[in-house]
Coordinates of C-alpha atoms in Angstrom, one line a residue:
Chain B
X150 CA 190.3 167.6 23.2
X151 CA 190.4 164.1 22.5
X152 CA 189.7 162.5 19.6
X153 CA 187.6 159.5 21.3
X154 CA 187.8 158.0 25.0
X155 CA 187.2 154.7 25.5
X156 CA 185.5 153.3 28.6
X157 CA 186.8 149.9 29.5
X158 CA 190.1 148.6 29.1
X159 CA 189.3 144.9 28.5
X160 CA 189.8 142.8 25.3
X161 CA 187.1 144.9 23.2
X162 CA 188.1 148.7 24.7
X163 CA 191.8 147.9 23.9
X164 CA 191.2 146.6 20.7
X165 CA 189.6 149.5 19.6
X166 CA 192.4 151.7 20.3
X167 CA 194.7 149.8 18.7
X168 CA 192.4 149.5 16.0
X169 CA 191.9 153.5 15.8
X170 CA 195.4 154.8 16.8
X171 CA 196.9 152.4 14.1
X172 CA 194.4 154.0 11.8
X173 CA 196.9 156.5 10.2
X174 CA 194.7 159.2 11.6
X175 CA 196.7 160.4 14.0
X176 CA 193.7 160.1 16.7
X177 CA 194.4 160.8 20.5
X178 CA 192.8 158.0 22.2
X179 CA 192.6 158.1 26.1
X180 CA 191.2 154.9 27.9
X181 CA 189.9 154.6 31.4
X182 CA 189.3 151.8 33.5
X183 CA 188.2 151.4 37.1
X184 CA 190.4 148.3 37.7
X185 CA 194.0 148.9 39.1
X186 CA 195.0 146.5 35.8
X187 CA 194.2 147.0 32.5
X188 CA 192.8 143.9 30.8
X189 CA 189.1 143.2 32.0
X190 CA 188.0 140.2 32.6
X191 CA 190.4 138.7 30.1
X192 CA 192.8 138.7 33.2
X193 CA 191.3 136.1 34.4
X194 CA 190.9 133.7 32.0
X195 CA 192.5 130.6 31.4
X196 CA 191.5 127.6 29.4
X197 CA 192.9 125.1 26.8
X198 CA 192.3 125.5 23.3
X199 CA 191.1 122.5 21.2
X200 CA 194.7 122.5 19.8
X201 CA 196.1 121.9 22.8
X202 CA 197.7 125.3 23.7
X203 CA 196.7 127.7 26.3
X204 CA 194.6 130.8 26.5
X205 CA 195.8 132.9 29.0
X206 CA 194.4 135.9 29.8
X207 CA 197.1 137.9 31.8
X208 CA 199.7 136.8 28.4
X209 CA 196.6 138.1 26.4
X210 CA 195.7 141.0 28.0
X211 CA 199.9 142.4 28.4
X212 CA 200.1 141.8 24.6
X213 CA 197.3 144.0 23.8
X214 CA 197.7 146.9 26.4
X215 CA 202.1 146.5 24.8
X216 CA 200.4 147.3 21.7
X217 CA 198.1 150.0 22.9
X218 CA 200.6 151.8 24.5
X219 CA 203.5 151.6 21.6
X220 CA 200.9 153.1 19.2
X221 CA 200.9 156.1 21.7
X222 CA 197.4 155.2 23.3
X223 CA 197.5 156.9 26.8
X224 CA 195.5 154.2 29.2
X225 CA 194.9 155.0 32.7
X226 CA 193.8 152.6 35.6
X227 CA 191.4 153.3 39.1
X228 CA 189.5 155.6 37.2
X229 CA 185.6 155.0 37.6
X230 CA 183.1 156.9 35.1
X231 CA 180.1 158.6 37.0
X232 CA 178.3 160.0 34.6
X233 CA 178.5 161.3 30.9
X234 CA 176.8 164.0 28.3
X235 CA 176.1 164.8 25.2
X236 CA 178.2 168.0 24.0
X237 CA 176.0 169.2 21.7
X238 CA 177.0 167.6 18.5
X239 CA 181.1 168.3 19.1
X240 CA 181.1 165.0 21.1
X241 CA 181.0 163.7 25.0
X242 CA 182.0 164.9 28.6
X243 CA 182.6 162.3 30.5
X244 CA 182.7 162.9 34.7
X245 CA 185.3 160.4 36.9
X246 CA 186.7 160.0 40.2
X247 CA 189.6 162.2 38.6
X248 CA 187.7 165.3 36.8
X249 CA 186.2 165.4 33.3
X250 CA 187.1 164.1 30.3
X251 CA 186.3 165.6 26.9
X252 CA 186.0 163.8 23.5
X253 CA 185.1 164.3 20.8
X254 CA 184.1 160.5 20.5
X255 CA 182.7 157.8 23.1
X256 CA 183.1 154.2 23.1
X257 CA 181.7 152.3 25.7
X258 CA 183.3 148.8 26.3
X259 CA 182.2 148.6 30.2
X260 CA 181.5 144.8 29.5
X261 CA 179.5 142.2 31.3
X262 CA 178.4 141.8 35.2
X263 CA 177.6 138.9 36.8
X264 CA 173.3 137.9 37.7
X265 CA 173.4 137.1 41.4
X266 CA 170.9 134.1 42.5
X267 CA 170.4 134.9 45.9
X268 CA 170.2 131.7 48.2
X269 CA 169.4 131.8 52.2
X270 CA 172.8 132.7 53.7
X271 CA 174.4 134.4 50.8
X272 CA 175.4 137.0 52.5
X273 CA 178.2 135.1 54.8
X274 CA 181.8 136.1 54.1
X275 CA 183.4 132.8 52.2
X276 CA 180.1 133.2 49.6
X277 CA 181.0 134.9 46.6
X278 CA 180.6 135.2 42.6
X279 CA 181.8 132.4 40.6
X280 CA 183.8 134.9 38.4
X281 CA 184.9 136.4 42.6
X282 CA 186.8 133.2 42.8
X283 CA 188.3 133.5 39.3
X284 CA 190.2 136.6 39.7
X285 CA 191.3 135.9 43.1
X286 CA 192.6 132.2 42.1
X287 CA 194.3 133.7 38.8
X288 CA 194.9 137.1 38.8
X289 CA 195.6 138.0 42.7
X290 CA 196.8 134.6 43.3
X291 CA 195.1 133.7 46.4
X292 CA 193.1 130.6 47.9
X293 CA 189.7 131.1 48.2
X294 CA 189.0 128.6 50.7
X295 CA 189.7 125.3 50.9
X296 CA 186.8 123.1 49.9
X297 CA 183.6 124.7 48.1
X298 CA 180.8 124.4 46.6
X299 CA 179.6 125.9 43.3
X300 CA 175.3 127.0 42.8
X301 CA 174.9 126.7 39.6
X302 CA 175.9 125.3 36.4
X303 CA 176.3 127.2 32.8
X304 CA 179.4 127.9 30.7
X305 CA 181.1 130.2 33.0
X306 CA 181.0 128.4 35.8
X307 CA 182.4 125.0 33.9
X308 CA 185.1 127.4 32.7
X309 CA 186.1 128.5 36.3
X310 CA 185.6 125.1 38.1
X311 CA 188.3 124.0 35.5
X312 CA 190.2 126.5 37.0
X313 CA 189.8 126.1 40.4
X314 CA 191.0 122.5 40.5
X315 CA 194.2 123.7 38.1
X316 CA 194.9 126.0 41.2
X317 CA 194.7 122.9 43.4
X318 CA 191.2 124.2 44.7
X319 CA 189.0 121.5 45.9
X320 CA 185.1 121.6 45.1
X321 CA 182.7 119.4 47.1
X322 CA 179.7 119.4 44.5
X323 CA 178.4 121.5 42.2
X324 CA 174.6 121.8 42.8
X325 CA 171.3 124.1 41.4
X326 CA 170.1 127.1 42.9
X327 CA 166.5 126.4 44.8
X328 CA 163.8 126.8 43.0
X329 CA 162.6 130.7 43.8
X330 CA 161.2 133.6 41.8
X331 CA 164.7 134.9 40.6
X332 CA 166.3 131.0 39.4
X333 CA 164.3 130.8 36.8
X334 CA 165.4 127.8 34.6
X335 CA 168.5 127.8 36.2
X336 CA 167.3 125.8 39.2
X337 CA 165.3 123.4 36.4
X338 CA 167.3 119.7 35.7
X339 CA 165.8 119.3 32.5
X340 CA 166.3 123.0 31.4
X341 CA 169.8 122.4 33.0
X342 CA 170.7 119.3 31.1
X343 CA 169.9 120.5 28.2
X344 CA 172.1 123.7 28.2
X345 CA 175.1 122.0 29.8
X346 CA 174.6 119.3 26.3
X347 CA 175.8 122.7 24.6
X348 CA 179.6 123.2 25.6
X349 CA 179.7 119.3 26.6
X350 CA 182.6 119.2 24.3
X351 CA 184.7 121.1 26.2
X352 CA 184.3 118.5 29.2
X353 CA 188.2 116.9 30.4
X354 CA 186.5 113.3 30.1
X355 CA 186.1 111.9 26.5
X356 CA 183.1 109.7 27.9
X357 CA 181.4 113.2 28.6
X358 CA 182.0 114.1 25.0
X359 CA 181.2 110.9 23.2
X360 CA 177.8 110.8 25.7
X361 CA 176.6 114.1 25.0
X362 CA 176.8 113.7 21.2
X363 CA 174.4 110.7 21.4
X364 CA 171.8 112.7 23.5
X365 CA 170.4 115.2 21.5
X366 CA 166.5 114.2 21.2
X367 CA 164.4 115.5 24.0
X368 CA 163.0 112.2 25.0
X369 CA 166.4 110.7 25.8
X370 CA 167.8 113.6 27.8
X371 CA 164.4 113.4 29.7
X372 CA 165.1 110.3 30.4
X373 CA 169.2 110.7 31.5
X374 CA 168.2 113.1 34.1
X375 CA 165.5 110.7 35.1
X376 CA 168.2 108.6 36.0
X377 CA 171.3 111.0 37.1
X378 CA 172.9 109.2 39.7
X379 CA 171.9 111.4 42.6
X380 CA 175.8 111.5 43.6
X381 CA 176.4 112.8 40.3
X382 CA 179.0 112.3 37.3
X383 CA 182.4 113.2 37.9
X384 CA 184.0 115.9 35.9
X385 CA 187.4 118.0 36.5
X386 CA 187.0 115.4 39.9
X387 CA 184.1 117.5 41.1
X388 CA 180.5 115.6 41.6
X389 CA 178.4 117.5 38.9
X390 CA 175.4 116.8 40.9
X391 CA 172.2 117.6 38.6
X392 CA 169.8 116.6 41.1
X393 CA 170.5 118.1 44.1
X394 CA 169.9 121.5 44.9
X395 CA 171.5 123.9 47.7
X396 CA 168.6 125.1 50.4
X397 CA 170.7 127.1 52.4
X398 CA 174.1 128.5 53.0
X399 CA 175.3 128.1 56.3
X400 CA 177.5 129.5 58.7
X401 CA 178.5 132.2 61.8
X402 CA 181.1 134.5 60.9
X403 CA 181.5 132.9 57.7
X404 CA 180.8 129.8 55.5
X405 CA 180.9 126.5 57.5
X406 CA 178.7 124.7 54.5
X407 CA 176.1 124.5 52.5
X408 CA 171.9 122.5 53.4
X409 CA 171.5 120.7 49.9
X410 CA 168.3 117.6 49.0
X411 CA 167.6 115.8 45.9
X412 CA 165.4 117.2 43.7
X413 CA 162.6 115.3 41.0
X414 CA 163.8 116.1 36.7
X415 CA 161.7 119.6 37.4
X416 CA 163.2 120.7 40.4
X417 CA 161.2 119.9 43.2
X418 CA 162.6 119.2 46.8
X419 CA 161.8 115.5 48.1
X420 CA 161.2 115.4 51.5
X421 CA 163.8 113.9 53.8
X422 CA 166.4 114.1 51.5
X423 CA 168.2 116.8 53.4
X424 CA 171.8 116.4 54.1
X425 CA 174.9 119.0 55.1
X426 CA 177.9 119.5 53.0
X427 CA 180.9 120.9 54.7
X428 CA 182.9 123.3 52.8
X429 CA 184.5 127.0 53.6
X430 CA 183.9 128.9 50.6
X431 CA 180.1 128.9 48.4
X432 CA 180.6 130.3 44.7
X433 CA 176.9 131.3 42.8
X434 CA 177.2 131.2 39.4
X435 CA 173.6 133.3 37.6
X436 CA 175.7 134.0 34.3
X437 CA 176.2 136.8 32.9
X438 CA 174.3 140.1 31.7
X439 CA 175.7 143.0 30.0
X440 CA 177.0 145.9 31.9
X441 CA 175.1 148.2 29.7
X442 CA 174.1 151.4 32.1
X443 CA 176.3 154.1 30.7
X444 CA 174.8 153.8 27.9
X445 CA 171.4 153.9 29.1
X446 CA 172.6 157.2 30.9
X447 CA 173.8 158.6 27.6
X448 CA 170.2 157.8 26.5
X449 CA 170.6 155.1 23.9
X450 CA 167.8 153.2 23.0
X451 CA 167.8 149.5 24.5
X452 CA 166.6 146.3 22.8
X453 CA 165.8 143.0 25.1
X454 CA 167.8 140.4 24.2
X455 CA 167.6 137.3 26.3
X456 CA 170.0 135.5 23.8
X457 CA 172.9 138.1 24.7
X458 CA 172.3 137.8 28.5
X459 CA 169.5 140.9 28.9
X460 CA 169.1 144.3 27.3
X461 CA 171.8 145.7 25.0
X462 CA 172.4 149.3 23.6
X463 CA 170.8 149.5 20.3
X464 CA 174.0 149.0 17.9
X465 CA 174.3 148.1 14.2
X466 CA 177.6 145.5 13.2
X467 CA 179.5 149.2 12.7
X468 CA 179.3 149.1 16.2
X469 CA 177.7 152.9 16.0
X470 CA 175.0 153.4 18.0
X471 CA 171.9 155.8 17.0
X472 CA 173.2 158.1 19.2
X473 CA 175.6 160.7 17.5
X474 CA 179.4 159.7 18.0
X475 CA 178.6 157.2 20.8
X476 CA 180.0 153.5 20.1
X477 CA 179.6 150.0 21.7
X478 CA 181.8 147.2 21.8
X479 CA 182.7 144.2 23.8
X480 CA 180.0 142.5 26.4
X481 CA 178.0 144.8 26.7
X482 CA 176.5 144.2 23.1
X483 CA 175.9 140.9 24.2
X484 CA 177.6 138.5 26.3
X485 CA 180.1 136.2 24.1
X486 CA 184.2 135.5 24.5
X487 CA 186.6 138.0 24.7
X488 CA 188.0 136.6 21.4
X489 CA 184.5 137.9 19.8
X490 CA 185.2 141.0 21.8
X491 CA 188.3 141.8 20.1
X492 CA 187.1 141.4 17.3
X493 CA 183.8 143.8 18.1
X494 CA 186.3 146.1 19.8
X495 CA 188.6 146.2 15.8
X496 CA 185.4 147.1 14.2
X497 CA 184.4 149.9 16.9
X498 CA 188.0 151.1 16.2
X499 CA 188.2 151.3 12.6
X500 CA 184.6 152.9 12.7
X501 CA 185.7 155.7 14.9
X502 CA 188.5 156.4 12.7
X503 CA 186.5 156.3 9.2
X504 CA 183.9 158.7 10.9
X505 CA 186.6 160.6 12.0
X506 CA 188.1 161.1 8.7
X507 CA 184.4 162.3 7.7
X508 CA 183.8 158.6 6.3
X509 CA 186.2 159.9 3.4
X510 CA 188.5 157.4 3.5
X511 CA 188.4 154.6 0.9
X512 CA 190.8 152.0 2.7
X513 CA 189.0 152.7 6.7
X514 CA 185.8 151.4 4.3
X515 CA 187.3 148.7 3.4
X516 CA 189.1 147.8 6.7
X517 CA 185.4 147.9 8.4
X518 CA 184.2 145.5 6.3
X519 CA 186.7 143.1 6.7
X520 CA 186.5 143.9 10.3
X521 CA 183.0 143.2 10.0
X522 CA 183.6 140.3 8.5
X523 CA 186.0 139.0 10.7
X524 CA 183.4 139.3 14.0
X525 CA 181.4 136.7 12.4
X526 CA 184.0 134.2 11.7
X527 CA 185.4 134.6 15.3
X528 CA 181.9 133.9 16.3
X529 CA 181.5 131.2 14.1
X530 CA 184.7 129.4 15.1
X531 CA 184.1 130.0 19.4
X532 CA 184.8 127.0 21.3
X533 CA 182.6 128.2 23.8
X534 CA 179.0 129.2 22.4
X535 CA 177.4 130.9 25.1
X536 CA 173.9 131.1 23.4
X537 CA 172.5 128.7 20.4
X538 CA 170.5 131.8 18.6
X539 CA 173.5 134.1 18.5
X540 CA 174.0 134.5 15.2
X541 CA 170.7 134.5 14.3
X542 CA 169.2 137.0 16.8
X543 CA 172.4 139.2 15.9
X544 CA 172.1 138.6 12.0
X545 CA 168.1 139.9 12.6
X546 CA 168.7 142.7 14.5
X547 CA 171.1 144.2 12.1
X548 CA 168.9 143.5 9.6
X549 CA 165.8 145.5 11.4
X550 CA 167.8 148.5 11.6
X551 CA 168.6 148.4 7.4
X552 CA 171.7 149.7 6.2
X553 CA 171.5 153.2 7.6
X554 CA 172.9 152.9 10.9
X555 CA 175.5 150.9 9.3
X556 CA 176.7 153.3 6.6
X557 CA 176.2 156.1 8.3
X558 CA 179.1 158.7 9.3
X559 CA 179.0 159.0 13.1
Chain T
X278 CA 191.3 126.9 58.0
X279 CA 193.8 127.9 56.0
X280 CA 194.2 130.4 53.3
X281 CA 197.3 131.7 51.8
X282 CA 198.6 131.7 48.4
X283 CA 198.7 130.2 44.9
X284 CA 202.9 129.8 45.4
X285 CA 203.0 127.4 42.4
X286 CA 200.8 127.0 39.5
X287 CA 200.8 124.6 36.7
X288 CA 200.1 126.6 34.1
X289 CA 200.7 130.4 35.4
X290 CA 203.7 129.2 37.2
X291 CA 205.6 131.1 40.2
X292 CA 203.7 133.3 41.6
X293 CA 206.0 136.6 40.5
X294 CA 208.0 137.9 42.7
X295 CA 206.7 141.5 44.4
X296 CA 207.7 143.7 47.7
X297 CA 206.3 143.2 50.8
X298 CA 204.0 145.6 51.7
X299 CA 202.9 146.2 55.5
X300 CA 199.0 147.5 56.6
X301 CA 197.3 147.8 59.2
X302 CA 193.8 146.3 59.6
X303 CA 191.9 147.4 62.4
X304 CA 195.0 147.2 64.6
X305 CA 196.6 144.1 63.3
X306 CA 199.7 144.4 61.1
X307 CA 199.5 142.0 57.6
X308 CA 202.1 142.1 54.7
X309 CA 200.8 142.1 51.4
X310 CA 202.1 141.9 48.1
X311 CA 202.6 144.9 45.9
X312 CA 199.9 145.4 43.1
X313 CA 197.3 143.4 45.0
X314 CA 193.9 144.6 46.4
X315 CA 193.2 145.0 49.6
X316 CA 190.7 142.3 49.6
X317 CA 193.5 140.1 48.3
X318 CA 195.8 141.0 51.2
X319 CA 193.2 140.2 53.7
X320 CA 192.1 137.2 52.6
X321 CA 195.4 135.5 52.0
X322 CA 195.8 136.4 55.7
X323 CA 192.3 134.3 56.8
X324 CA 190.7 137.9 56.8
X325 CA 186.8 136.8 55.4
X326 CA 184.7 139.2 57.2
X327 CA 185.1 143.2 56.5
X328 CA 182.5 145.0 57.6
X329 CA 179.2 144.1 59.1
X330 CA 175.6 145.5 57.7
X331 CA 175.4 148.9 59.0
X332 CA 171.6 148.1 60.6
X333 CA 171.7 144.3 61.5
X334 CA 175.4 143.8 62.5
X335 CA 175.7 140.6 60.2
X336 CA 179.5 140.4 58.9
X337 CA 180.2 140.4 55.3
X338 CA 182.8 140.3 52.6
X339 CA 183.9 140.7 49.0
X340 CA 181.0 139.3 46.6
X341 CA 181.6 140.4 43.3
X342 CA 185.4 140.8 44.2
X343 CA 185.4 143.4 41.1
X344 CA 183.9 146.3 42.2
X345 CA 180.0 145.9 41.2
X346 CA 178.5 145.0 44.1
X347 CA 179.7 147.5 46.9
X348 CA 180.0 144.2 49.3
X349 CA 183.5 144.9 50.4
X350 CA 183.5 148.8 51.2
X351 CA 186.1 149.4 54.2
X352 CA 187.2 152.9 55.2
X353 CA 191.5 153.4 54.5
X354 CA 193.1 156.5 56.0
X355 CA 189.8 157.6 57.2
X356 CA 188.1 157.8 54.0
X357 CA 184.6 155.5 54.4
X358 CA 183.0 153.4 51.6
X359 CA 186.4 151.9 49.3
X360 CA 186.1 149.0 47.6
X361 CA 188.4 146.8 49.1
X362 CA 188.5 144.4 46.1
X363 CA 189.0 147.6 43.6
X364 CA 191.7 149.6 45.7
X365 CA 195.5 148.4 45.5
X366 CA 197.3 147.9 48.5
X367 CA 199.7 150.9 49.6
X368 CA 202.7 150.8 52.2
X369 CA 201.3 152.2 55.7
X370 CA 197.6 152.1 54.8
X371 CA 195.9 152.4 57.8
X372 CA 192.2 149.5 57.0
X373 CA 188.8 149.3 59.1
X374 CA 186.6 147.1 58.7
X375 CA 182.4 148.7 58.6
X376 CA 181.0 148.4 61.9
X377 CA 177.5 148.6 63.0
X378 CA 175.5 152.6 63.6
X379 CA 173.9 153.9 65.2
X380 CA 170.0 154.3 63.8
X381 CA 167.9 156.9 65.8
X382 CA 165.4 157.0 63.8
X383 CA 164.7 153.6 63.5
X384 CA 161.7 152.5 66.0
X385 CA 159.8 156.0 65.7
X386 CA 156.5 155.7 64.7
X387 CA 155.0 157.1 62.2
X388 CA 152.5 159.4 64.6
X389 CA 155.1 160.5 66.6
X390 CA 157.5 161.8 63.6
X391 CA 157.5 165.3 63.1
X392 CA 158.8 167.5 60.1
X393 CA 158.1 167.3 56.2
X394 CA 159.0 164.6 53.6

């Protein structure tokens, strides 16, 4: 039997086998992955840093599967978890397309998923996830289309338009979702506005920057999207149009454009402001939630947290769950950056080891504290915050639980 | 309309070098790259539409384009329901896109059904 199986082979899954096979233990660690690559969504990632340099995620994700695999970590590809179960106290079965896998420990690092707005014609080939376009642009290589248009406007899509037009990609506008029962704030100007104030910093145009950092009070960025030129402001040469909003996606066979109209500061249609925007591909961008239903099948407890993207395994900062010898790590404890989920994915690790050495082991203590420790200063130092009340909802949580989770030996 | 590939980059670079690898899609031949999804292959030859909704006949394709949403599902070598985004491309893969079926069932009212459930 295996010592622990990991389930996800992105930044945080990898990290903790790295973390637990360098342990000194001597652990077998097997991770599985549905994705023909390992490396997650990392793949697809690529963005400058504020020194200049470059994150990319295929350089990222090679250096940490190299690293996996010299410390003897056996990771294997196209194999989809269907189920899991509790073996008693000795540990986990986990069913797959390829049989059952035993272990004696479970870490699930199955990430985050993408919320889908659905808008009238979404379902025309050419209309796809925002994070769709991203792995076909970057990691297959291949042109999504030729001219698009993006529905919505949070972190992750800012991140991806950014690279879109680095592939050469052209975007007609980027626009809100209409106003139904599943937009929520996200079709909202105001609510909008003052989100996309957040991660202004990481805008290409210093006039962005040096504007955003001037409206902070409410009444003033009231009173910006009261005026937002209805064409919109430029940025990565794509018409960040705040006031317009897609009605319907249009098309035969596939995408031939998109039905948008101005919209009032709350997001209300006025009337004969219709026009048609020609494009071949539509990307929908409803953010992200963690992909947390494994562990919902394993029966962990759940805890709603809209700060983290939705509702997250109950976990304490050891990464143990209350659930004998199951672990979390990654996303789907929340949604942050993969450099946060490296660093979640170091603790898990190390955590799997100390339990494993029946928490005996003086210098695994030690190493998860520093681990520990290490999660919050990635988090502190993120270029991208994804949520303002990170930290704090995080810091709470932990606190709820006390120090028993924590400390005790999974 | 047309699709292709990323050749050149600016940041990622060439696009690395790979065999050709030859399919067939409901009849037609494509080459695709090596280590490439299906989807991939398809769409960098203008192929959008993959299957159509099983009761309405409307075409769609990949969505999620990483193997959530079930959007993509095309049958390969007989096999029904692969994710086209998920599955790598293989040398002689036979690919057909979902077509419409057949529902007997569908218009029969209530009163006239017979049986349990």
């Amino acid at each position: 039997m295996r010592d622990a199986l990991i389930v996800g082979a992105g930044p945080a899954g990898l990290s903790a086998a790295i973390a637990a096979a360098g342990s000194g233990n001597g652990m077998r660690i097997t991770v599985l992955d549905e994705y023909p690559r390992a490396g997650g969504r990392l793949l697809g990632q690529l963005h400058q840093e504020p020194d200049g340099s470059w994150w990319n995620g295929i350089k990222e994700a090679s250096q940490l599967m190299e690293r996996a695999l010299r410390d003897g970590v056996d990771i294997r590809t196209g194999v989809s978890v269907t189920g899991l179960e509790r073996n008693g106290d000795e540990g986990w079965t986990v069913w797959t397309n390829e049989g059952l896998f035993q272990a004696k420990r479970l870490l699930l690092a199955t990430g985050a998923a993408e919320s889908a707005i659905p808008v009238p014609g979404w379902t025309l080939p050419g209309v796809m996830s925002i994070g769709a376009a991203q792995v076909m642009t970057n990691v297959q290589r291949v042109k999504v289309g030729n001219r698009g248009v993006v529905i919505g406007m949070n972190v992750l899509a800012m991140a991806i338009v950014s690279e879109l037009r680095l592939a050469g990609i052209e975007l007609a506008a980027i626009v809100l979702p209409p106003k139904n029962a599943l937009s929520g704030h996200a079709s909202d100007p105001n609510r909008v506005f003052n989100s996309l104030l957040r991660f202004a910093h990481m805008a290409p145009n210093p006039m962005f920057r040096w504007g955003a950092s001037l409206i902070r009070p409410s009444w003033l960025q009231r009173l910006v999207v009261a005026g937002y030129p209805g064409s919109g402001l430029r940025i990565w040469d794509t018409p960040l149009q705040l006031r317009r909003s897609a009605l319907e996606i249009v098309g035969t066979d596939s995408v031939e454009g998109v039905r948008v109209a101005k919209i009032t500061p709350d997001g209300r249609v006025v009337a004969g402001s219709e026009r048609f925007v020609e494009a071949d591909f539509v990307c929908i961008a409803g953010g992200l939630y963690p992909l947390a239903e494994l562990a919902a099948v394993a029966g962990c407890p759940f805890r709603y947290a809209p700060q983290l993207g939705g509702h997250i395994p109950l976990h304490a900062e050891s990464m143990r769950t209350p659930l004998s010898r199951l672990y979390v790590a990654g996303n789907i404890t929340g949604v942050e950056s993969a450099k946060v989920a490296i660093a979640q994915g170091a603790v898990a690790g190390t955590a799997m080891a100390l339990d494993d050495s029946g928490g005996a082991s003086i210098a695994l203590s030690a190493e998860l504290e520093r681990a520990i420790s290490r999660v919050k200063q990635v988090r502190r130092e993120a270029v991208i915050q994804f949520h303002p009340d990170i930290e704090r909802f995080r810091e709470q949580m932990y606190l709820e639980q006390g120090t028993i989770l924590r400390y005790r030996i999974n | 309309m047309t699709f292709g590939r990323i050749e050149l980059h600016p940041v990622l670079g060439k696009l690395p070098d790979a065999p050709l690898i030859e399919v067939v899609f409901d009849g037609q031949r494509l080459f695709g790259l090596e280590g490439e999804s299906i989807a991939a292959t398809l769409l960098a030859n203008g192929i959008r539409k993959l299957r159509v909704q099983e009761e309405s006949d409307n075409p769609r394709g990949i969505y999620c384009n990483i193997g959530h949403c079930m959007e993509c599902r095309v049958s390969v070598d007989g096999f029904s329901g692969i994710r086209a985004c998920m599955t790598p491309v293989k040398e002689g893969m036979t690919i057909s896109s979902g077509i419409k079926l057949p529902l007997p069932f569908r218009h029969t009212p209530p009163s006239e059904r017979s049986g349990g459930a």
